[in-house]
Short mmCIF file of C-alpha atoms and ligand atoms in Angstrom, two decimals:
data_model
loop_
_atom_site.label_atom_id
_atom_site.label_comp_id
_atom_site.label_asym_id
_atom_site.label_seq_id
_atom_site.Cartn_x
_atom_site.Cartn_y
_atom_site.Cartn_z
CA MET E 5 5.63 30.48 -3.87
CA SER E 6 6.09 30.53 -0.13
CA ARG E 7 5.40 27.27 1.93
CA ILE E 8 5.17 27.02 5.36
CA PHE E 9 6.10 24.35 7.76
CA ASN E 10 2.99 22.21 8.23
CA PHE E 11 2.98 20.18 11.24
CA SER E 12 -0.76 19.17 10.85
CA ALA E 13 -1.69 15.45 11.85
CA GLY E 14 -3.63 14.82 8.44
CA PRO E 15 -3.99 15.64 5.66
CA ALA E 16 -0.18 16.38 6.26
CA VAL E 17 2.91 17.44 4.71
CA LEU E 18 3.81 15.48 1.61
CA PRO E 19 7.47 15.70 -0.15
CA GLU E 20 7.98 18.95 -1.90
CA GLU E 21 9.49 16.87 -4.73
CA VAL E 22 6.63 14.61 -5.15
CA LEU E 23 4.43 17.72 -5.33
CA LYS E 24 6.70 19.46 -7.99
CA GLU E 25 6.78 16.36 -10.12
CA ALA E 26 2.92 15.91 -9.96
CA ALA E 27 2.87 19.36 -10.89
CA ALA E 28 5.05 19.14 -14.10
CA GLU E 29 3.00 16.09 -14.99
CA MET E 30 -0.31 17.75 -14.30
CA LEU E 31 -1.51 18.78 -18.00
CA ASP E 32 0.31 15.84 -19.76
CA TYR E 33 1.41 12.62 -18.01
CA LYS E 34 4.56 11.24 -19.80
CA GLY E 35 3.50 12.19 -23.32
CA SER E 36 -0.25 10.83 -22.83
CA GLY E 37 -1.60 14.30 -23.36
CA MET E 38 -4.19 14.20 -20.09
CA SER E 39 -3.97 14.25 -16.49
CA VAL E 40 -3.41 11.08 -14.69
CA MET E 41 -6.91 12.61 -13.04
CA GLU E 42 -8.58 12.38 -16.35
CA MET E 43 -7.10 9.04 -17.32
CA SER E 44 -8.98 5.40 -17.44
CA HIS E 45 -8.24 3.53 -14.54
CA ARG E 46 -8.50 0.46 -17.20
CA SER E 47 -5.73 2.22 -19.31
CA LYS E 48 -2.03 0.96 -20.13
CA VAL E 49 -0.73 4.00 -18.97
CA TYR E 50 -2.50 3.61 -15.63
CA GLU E 51 -1.98 -0.05 -15.33
CA THR E 52 1.71 0.75 -15.26
CA ILE E 53 1.12 3.37 -12.40
CA ILE E 54 -0.71 0.98 -10.13
CA THR E 55 1.70 -1.91 -10.64
CA GLU E 56 4.72 -0.16 -10.14
CA ALA E 57 2.95 1.43 -6.97
CA GLU E 58 2.25 -1.81 -5.69
CA ALA E 59 5.82 -3.26 -6.44
CA ASP E 60 7.70 -0.52 -4.78
CA LEU E 61 5.43 -0.82 -1.70
CA ARG E 62 6.43 -4.47 -1.62
CA ASP E 63 9.97 -3.42 -2.09
CA LEU E 64 9.94 -0.77 0.81
CA LEU E 65 8.31 -3.08 3.11
CA SER E 66 9.64 -6.64 1.88
CA ILE E 67 5.86 -7.65 1.80
CA PRO E 68 6.04 -11.63 1.76
CA ASP E 69 4.72 -13.30 -1.15
CA ASN E 70 1.41 -14.50 0.79
CA TYR E 71 0.22 -10.99 1.55
CA LYS E 72 -1.91 -8.87 -0.73
CA VAL E 73 -1.89 -5.50 -0.87
CA LEU E 74 -4.99 -3.74 -1.67
CA PHE E 75 -5.51 0.17 -2.46
CA LEU E 76 -8.91 0.97 -0.76
CA GLN E 77 -11.27 3.84 -0.47
CA GLY E 78 -13.34 5.44 2.28
CA GLY E 79 -10.74 6.08 4.61
CA ALA E 80 -9.12 4.20 7.64
CA SER E 81 -12.47 4.53 9.46
CA THR E 82 -13.96 2.34 6.83
CA GLN E 83 -11.80 -0.54 7.91
CA PHE E 84 -13.20 -0.25 11.30
CA ALA E 85 -16.28 -2.00 9.80
CA ALA E 86 -14.31 -3.97 7.08
CA VAL E 87 -12.03 -5.53 9.79
CA PRO E 88 -14.70 -7.41 11.75
CA MET E 89 -17.18 -8.06 8.62
CA ASN E 90 -14.48 -9.88 7.03
CA LEU E 91 -12.55 -11.54 10.11
CA MET E 92 -14.70 -12.21 12.67
CA LYS E 93 -15.36 -15.71 11.81
CA ASN E 94 -16.13 -16.82 15.23
CA LYS E 95 -17.61 -13.38 16.14
CA VAL E 96 -15.16 -12.57 18.65
CA ALA E 97 -12.24 -9.71 18.49
CA ASP E 98 -9.94 -8.67 21.36
CA HIS E 99 -9.27 -5.22 21.40
CA ILE E 100 -6.57 -2.90 22.79
CA VAL E 101 -7.76 0.61 23.50
CA THR E 102 -5.21 3.42 23.64
CA GLY E 103 -6.84 6.44 22.06
CA GLN E 104 -9.72 7.75 20.27
CA TRP E 105 -9.27 6.00 16.89
CA ALA E 106 -8.53 2.53 19.01
CA LYS E 107 -11.88 3.44 20.58
CA LYS E 108 -13.95 4.16 17.38
CA ALA E 109 -12.97 0.47 16.09
CA TYR E 110 -13.63 -1.11 19.27
CA GLN E 111 -17.24 0.59 19.19
CA GLU E 112 -17.54 -0.49 15.41
CA ALA E 113 -16.69 -3.89 15.79
CA GLN E 114 -19.37 -4.38 18.45
CA ILE E 115 -21.99 -3.88 15.78
CA TYR E 116 -20.56 -7.20 14.30
CA GLY E 117 -19.92 -9.70 17.05
CA VAL E 118 -18.29 -9.62 20.58
CA ALA E 119 -15.40 -7.15 20.99
CA ASN E 120 -13.52 -7.26 24.29
CA LYS E 121 -11.45 -4.55 25.83
CA ILE E 122 -8.78 -6.70 27.09
CA ALA E 123 -6.47 -3.42 27.75
CA SER E 124 -6.79 0.11 27.79
CA SER E 125 -5.05 3.42 28.89
CA GLU E 126 -7.79 5.61 29.18
CA ASP E 127 -7.46 5.78 32.87
CA LYS E 128 -4.39 8.29 32.25
CA THR E 129 -5.93 9.94 29.24
CA PHE E 130 -4.26 7.42 26.96
CA SER E 131 -0.89 8.75 27.74
CA TYR E 132 1.03 5.25 27.75
CA ILE E 133 0.73 2.05 26.15
CA PRO E 134 -0.19 -0.63 28.62
CA ASP E 135 1.89 -3.81 29.03
CA CYS E 136 0.99 -6.16 26.68
CA SER E 137 3.05 -9.10 27.37
CA ASP E 138 0.56 -11.43 28.98
CA LEU E 139 -3.07 -10.23 28.31
CA PRO E 140 -6.25 -12.28 28.70
CA ILE E 141 -6.51 -13.08 25.11
CA SER E 142 -10.01 -14.97 24.38
CA GLU E 143 -9.41 -18.52 23.32
CA ASP E 144 -12.09 -18.22 20.62
CA ALA E 145 -10.66 -14.68 19.40
CA ASP E 146 -10.55 -14.05 15.51
CA TYR E 147 -7.82 -11.51 16.13
CA VAL E 148 -6.28 -8.88 18.58
CA TYR E 149 -6.52 -5.48 17.48
CA ILE E 150 -4.35 -2.26 17.77
CA CYS E 151 -3.90 1.08 16.72
CA GLU E 152 -0.06 1.23 16.56
CA ASN E 153 0.72 4.86 16.82
CA ASN E 154 -1.98 6.95 18.27
CA THR E 155 -2.12 10.12 16.32
CA ILE E 156 -3.85 12.25 18.83
CA TYR E 157 -2.07 11.44 21.94
CA GLY E 158 1.50 10.69 20.50
CA THR E 159 2.18 7.14 22.08
CA LYS E 160 3.33 4.11 19.87
CA PHE E 161 3.51 0.48 20.63
CA LYS E 162 7.39 -0.20 20.86
CA THR E 163 6.70 -3.87 21.03
CA LEU E 164 3.70 -5.62 19.58
CA PRO E 165 1.21 -7.14 21.81
CA ASN E 166 1.82 -10.83 22.69
CA THR E 167 -1.25 -12.01 20.81
CA LYS E 168 -0.63 -15.72 22.19
CA GLY E 169 -1.15 -17.02 18.63
CA LYS E 170 -4.04 -14.82 17.38
CA ASP E 171 -3.67 -12.77 14.27
CA LEU E 172 -2.59 -9.30 15.13
CA VAL E 173 -4.61 -6.34 13.35
CA ALA E 174 -3.07 -3.17 13.19
CA ASP E 175 -4.01 0.53 12.13
CA VAL E 176 -0.95 1.95 11.31
CA SER E 177 -2.31 5.04 9.64
CA SER E 178 0.10 7.77 11.22
CA CYS E 179 3.58 5.47 11.69
CA PHE E 180 3.22 3.72 8.00
CA LEU E 181 6.52 3.78 6.38
CA SER E 182 8.08 5.69 8.99
CA GLU E 183 10.41 2.72 9.89
CA PRO E 184 10.93 -0.93 8.65
CA VAL E 185 8.65 -3.41 10.15
CA ASP E 186 8.27 -7.30 9.81
CA ILE E 187 5.10 -7.90 8.25
CA ALA E 188 4.99 -11.33 8.88
CA LYS E 189 4.10 -10.54 12.50
CA TYR E 190 0.63 -9.08 11.31
CA GLY E 191 -2.71 -10.60 9.93
CA LEU E 192 -3.86 -7.59 8.46
CA LEU E 193 -2.48 -3.88 8.74
CA PHE E 194 -4.08 -0.82 7.23
CA ALA E 195 -3.12 2.78 6.94
CA GLY E 196 -5.16 5.96 5.79
CA ALA E 197 -2.68 7.47 3.10
CA GLN E 198 -3.15 11.05 4.31
CA LYS E 199 -0.52 10.95 6.82
CA ASN E 200 2.62 9.84 5.60
CA VAL E 201 1.94 8.67 2.22
CA GLY E 202 -0.52 10.81 -0.09
CA PRO E 203 -3.93 12.19 -0.30
CA ALA E 204 -6.76 11.59 1.90
CA GLY E 205 -9.33 8.97 0.53
CA VAL E 206 -6.60 6.51 0.01
CA VAL E 207 -6.44 3.28 2.25
CA ILE E 208 -3.83 0.64 2.02
CA ALA E 209 -4.53 -2.63 3.51
CA ILE E 210 -1.84 -5.28 3.56
CA ILE E 211 -3.33 -8.70 4.18
CA ARG E 212 -2.35 -12.09 4.69
CA GLU E 213 -4.19 -14.47 1.88
CA ASP E 214 -5.45 -16.90 4.03
CA LEU E 215 -7.31 -14.19 5.86
CA ILE E 216 -9.17 -13.26 2.53
CA THR E 217 -12.30 -15.47 2.27
CA GLU E 218 -16.01 -15.30 1.10
CA ASP E 219 -17.04 -16.05 4.52
CA THR E 220 -18.07 -12.67 5.39
CA PHE E 221 -20.71 -11.20 7.82
CA PRO E 222 -24.24 -11.87 6.14
CA GLY E 223 -24.95 -8.54 4.38
CA THR E 224 -21.39 -7.19 3.99
CA PRO E 225 -21.63 -4.62 1.03
CA THR E 226 -19.54 -5.75 -2.08
CA MET E 227 -17.30 -3.00 -1.69
CA LEU E 228 -16.24 -3.86 1.86
CA LYS E 229 -15.10 -7.58 0.87
CA TYR E 230 -11.32 -7.93 0.65
CA LYS E 231 -11.79 -10.90 -1.87
CA ILE E 232 -13.41 -8.81 -4.45
CA HIS E 233 -10.79 -6.47 -4.26
CA ALA E 234 -7.83 -8.74 -3.94
CA ASP E 235 -9.43 -10.75 -7.01
CA ALA E 236 -9.50 -7.87 -8.89
CA LYS E 237 -5.74 -6.27 -7.97
CA SER E 238 -7.53 -3.24 -6.88
CA LEU E 239 -9.50 -2.45 -9.77
CA TYR E 240 -12.85 -3.73 -8.97
CA ASN E 241 -14.37 -0.48 -9.44
CA THR E 242 -12.77 3.15 -10.32
CA PRO E 243 -9.89 3.28 -7.49
CA PRO E 244 -8.75 6.75 -6.03
CA ALA E 245 -6.66 6.55 -9.08
CA TYR E 246 -4.77 10.05 -8.74
CA GLY E 247 -4.36 9.36 -5.16
CA ILE E 248 -2.62 5.98 -5.75
CA TYR E 249 -0.33 7.84 -8.44
CA ILE E 250 0.85 10.38 -5.73
CA CYS E 251 1.24 7.26 -3.23
CA GLY E 252 3.35 5.30 -5.79
CA LYS E 253 5.63 8.80 -6.13
CA VAL E 254 5.92 8.86 -2.44
CA PHE E 255 7.25 5.23 -2.49
CA LYS E 256 9.84 6.06 -5.05
CA TRP E 257 11.04 8.90 -3.08
CA LEU E 258 11.56 6.82 -0.01
CA LYS E 259 13.59 4.16 -2.12
CA ASP E 260 15.55 6.94 -3.54
CA LEU E 261 16.26 8.27 -0.06
CA GLY E 262 17.81 4.67 0.66
CA GLY E 263 14.73 2.87 1.99
CA LEU E 264 12.80 2.40 5.36
CA SER E 265 16.16 2.14 7.66
CA VAL E 266 17.39 5.59 6.62
CA MET E 267 13.81 7.08 7.00
CA LYS E 268 13.73 5.59 10.54
CA GLU E 269 17.25 7.38 11.37
CA LYS E 270 16.10 10.58 9.72
CA ASN E 271 12.71 10.44 11.74
CA GLU E 272 14.63 9.57 15.04
CA GLU E 273 16.99 12.61 14.69
CA LYS E 274 14.20 14.57 14.08
CA ALA E 275 12.09 13.65 16.99
CA ALA E 276 15.11 13.70 19.35
CA LEU E 277 15.52 17.67 18.51
CA LEU E 278 12.00 18.13 20.00
CA TYR E 279 11.98 15.64 22.92
CA ASP E 280 15.37 16.67 23.80
CA PHE E 281 14.20 20.20 24.00
CA LEU E 282 11.19 19.27 25.80
CA ASP E 283 12.85 17.28 28.35
CA GLN E 284 15.01 20.33 29.79
CA SER E 285 12.24 23.08 29.09
CA LYS E 286 11.02 25.00 32.08
CA LEU E 287 8.08 25.97 30.10
CA PHE E 288 6.80 23.24 28.07
CA SER E 289 6.54 19.62 28.38
CA GLY E 290 5.82 16.57 26.76
CA THR E 291 2.41 14.87 27.70
CA VAL E 292 3.20 10.95 27.24
CA ARG E 293 5.35 8.38 29.20
CA LYS E 294 8.87 8.31 27.60
CA GLU E 295 9.29 5.10 26.75
CA ASP E 296 5.79 5.10 24.58
CA ARG E 297 6.55 8.39 22.63
CA SER E 298 5.85 8.30 18.94
CA LEU E 299 8.14 9.42 16.35
CA MET E 300 5.43 10.93 14.22
CA ASN E 301 2.98 12.97 16.68
CA VAL E 302 4.58 15.08 19.36
CA PRO E 303 1.94 16.54 22.03
CA PHE E 304 2.92 19.05 24.24
CA VAL E 305 1.96 21.84 26.63
CA THR E 306 2.76 24.95 28.62
CA GLY E 307 0.23 24.10 31.39
CA ASN E 308 -1.52 27.20 30.65
CA ASP E 309 -4.51 27.15 27.94
CA GLU E 310 -4.07 30.99 27.32
CA LEU E 311 -0.42 30.59 26.90
CA ASP E 312 -0.85 27.45 24.73
CA ALA E 313 -3.17 29.59 22.52
CA LEU E 314 -0.63 32.17 22.47
CA PHE E 315 2.01 29.98 21.10
CA VAL E 316 -0.20 28.51 18.72
CA LYS E 317 -1.26 31.81 17.16
CA GLU E 318 2.12 33.50 17.29
CA ALA E 319 3.81 30.16 15.63
CA LYS E 320 1.32 30.59 12.78
CA ALA E 321 2.42 34.17 12.30
CA VAL E 322 5.85 32.92 11.61
CA GLY E 323 4.99 29.97 9.24
CA LEU E 324 4.83 27.24 11.90
CA GLU E 325 1.20 26.04 11.25
CA ASN E 326 -0.94 23.59 12.67
CA LEU E 327 0.54 23.05 16.09
CA LYS E 328 -3.00 23.10 17.83
CA GLY E 329 -3.38 20.05 19.94
CA HIS E 330 -6.44 17.69 18.86
CA ARG E 331 -9.75 19.08 20.29
CA SER E 332 -10.05 16.37 22.86
CA VAL E 333 -6.90 17.21 24.60
CA GLY E 334 -5.87 20.78 23.82
CA GLY E 335 -2.21 22.15 24.52
CA MET E 336 0.16 21.58 21.08
CA ARG E 337 0.92 18.68 18.64
CA ALA E 338 3.56 18.66 16.27
CA SER E 339 3.25 15.87 13.53
CA ILE E 340 6.44 15.61 12.17
CA TYR E 341 5.89 12.81 9.47
CA ASN E 342 8.58 11.63 6.98
CA ALA E 343 7.95 14.80 4.77
CA MET E 344 8.70 17.13 7.37
CA PRO E 345 12.32 18.22 6.88
CA LYS E 346 14.70 18.75 9.61
CA ALA E 347 14.86 22.67 8.97
CA GLY E 348 11.02 22.71 10.11
CA VAL E 349 11.67 20.72 13.27
CA GLU E 350 14.85 23.00 14.06
CA ALA E 351 12.55 26.19 13.16
CA LEU E 352 10.03 24.93 15.68
CA VAL E 353 12.54 24.30 18.72
CA ALA E 354 13.95 27.58 18.03
CA PHE E 355 10.69 29.28 18.20
CA MET E 356 9.73 27.28 21.34
CA LYS E 357 13.33 28.58 22.77
CA ASP E 358 12.23 32.36 22.23
CA PHE E 359 8.79 31.98 23.25
CA GLU E 360 10.00 30.38 26.49
CA GLU E 361 12.64 33.40 27.21
CA LYS E 362 9.72 35.59 26.90
CA HIS E 363 7.33 33.87 28.80
CA SER E 364 9.28 32.27 31.95
CA ALA E 365 9.08 34.34 34.87
C1 PLP A 7 -4.72 6.24 13.87
C2 PLP A 7 -5.89 6.71 12.74
N1 PLP A 7 -6.68 5.78 12.65
C3 PLP A 7 -7.62 6.23 11.90
C4 PLP A 7 -7.77 7.48 11.30
C5 PLP A 7 -9.11 7.84 10.63
O1 PLP A 7 -8.81 8.05 9.25
P1 PLP A 7 -9.99 8.60 8.18
O2 PLP A 7 -10.27 10.22 8.52
O3 PLP A 7 -8.94 8.43 6.84
O4 PLP A 7 -11.01 7.54 8.27
C6 PLP A 7 -7.04 8.65 11.63
C7 PLP A 7 -7.08 9.93 11.52
O5 PLP A 7 -7.57 10.52 10.82
C8 PLP A 7 -5.89 8.13 12.72
O6 PLP A 7 -5.00 8.98 12.97
#
């Protein structure tokens, strides 16, 4: 068996311990004689899996009792519609547009009501987070929407926006569980699992209870109603059962490591290795304003497209894979999620040093 260092933005690297455990349990989960993939989601065995997954997640994030945890499907993109369909009571939402995913959510919200773009960083290719301390929040806004970590551009809100009392809705897909957060600051947060948590398809939404009502946009499909899933404890229909099982294992892995404060320290240490190198490099440079840098996604360039392409190709040849930047920005991007070992970042930096020596004039 040989595993590479996988710097993909998602689906992304998962903890090796989790994959090994899942492999060992593949044919016979805890004496049940079957795989979790083959199991009824209504069985006692599965009930324990999903109940423990929720309990461990609540523990990790200290989720207050007045928040529901929902395991949903359809990827994070489905939430771009579910959020306005469920939460736009006045049919007004204020959006901060800091990247492609934020833009897609903003465009989707326009189908269901008035979506106001109250701030944007598009003027500089989304390379920074705008000042959100005193934005023109609409009086009748149902919520303020952000994408907290911008996977493609590598920026992160270090301070949440001042929403002037409005509920904050955040897409946290690419920073979920990378550090502790205060859930009470959000009305709703959601994350597609395939970056920091598990297999694609699963979406985790954490929603304050009073936001879960029967008053949804006319015609909202049953499957997109938060109340349906909350009342059924995420078992209204067949959930992405195997995916949730893997997420549960990742939650236990995080707890065993010492929880999210420890994870944050590890992530800061890994990111510093890469950013410190970039800051002194004569060949490579980071593309993001320093104070807005993400701990999870690190875009960088040489300034020469051909050299960038050669870097990606040669890195792949030595087992450093998926370093090509998003097709909309080019260059390189190293996604260094929770499960990326420090050794992976060290290997990347060592390779960058060699490459720089070879290619500096
Ligand atoms: C921040 C963010 N939001 C949403 C998405 C879309 O997720 P999905 O493909 O699960 O719909 C992605 C990436 O894939 C993302 O990085």
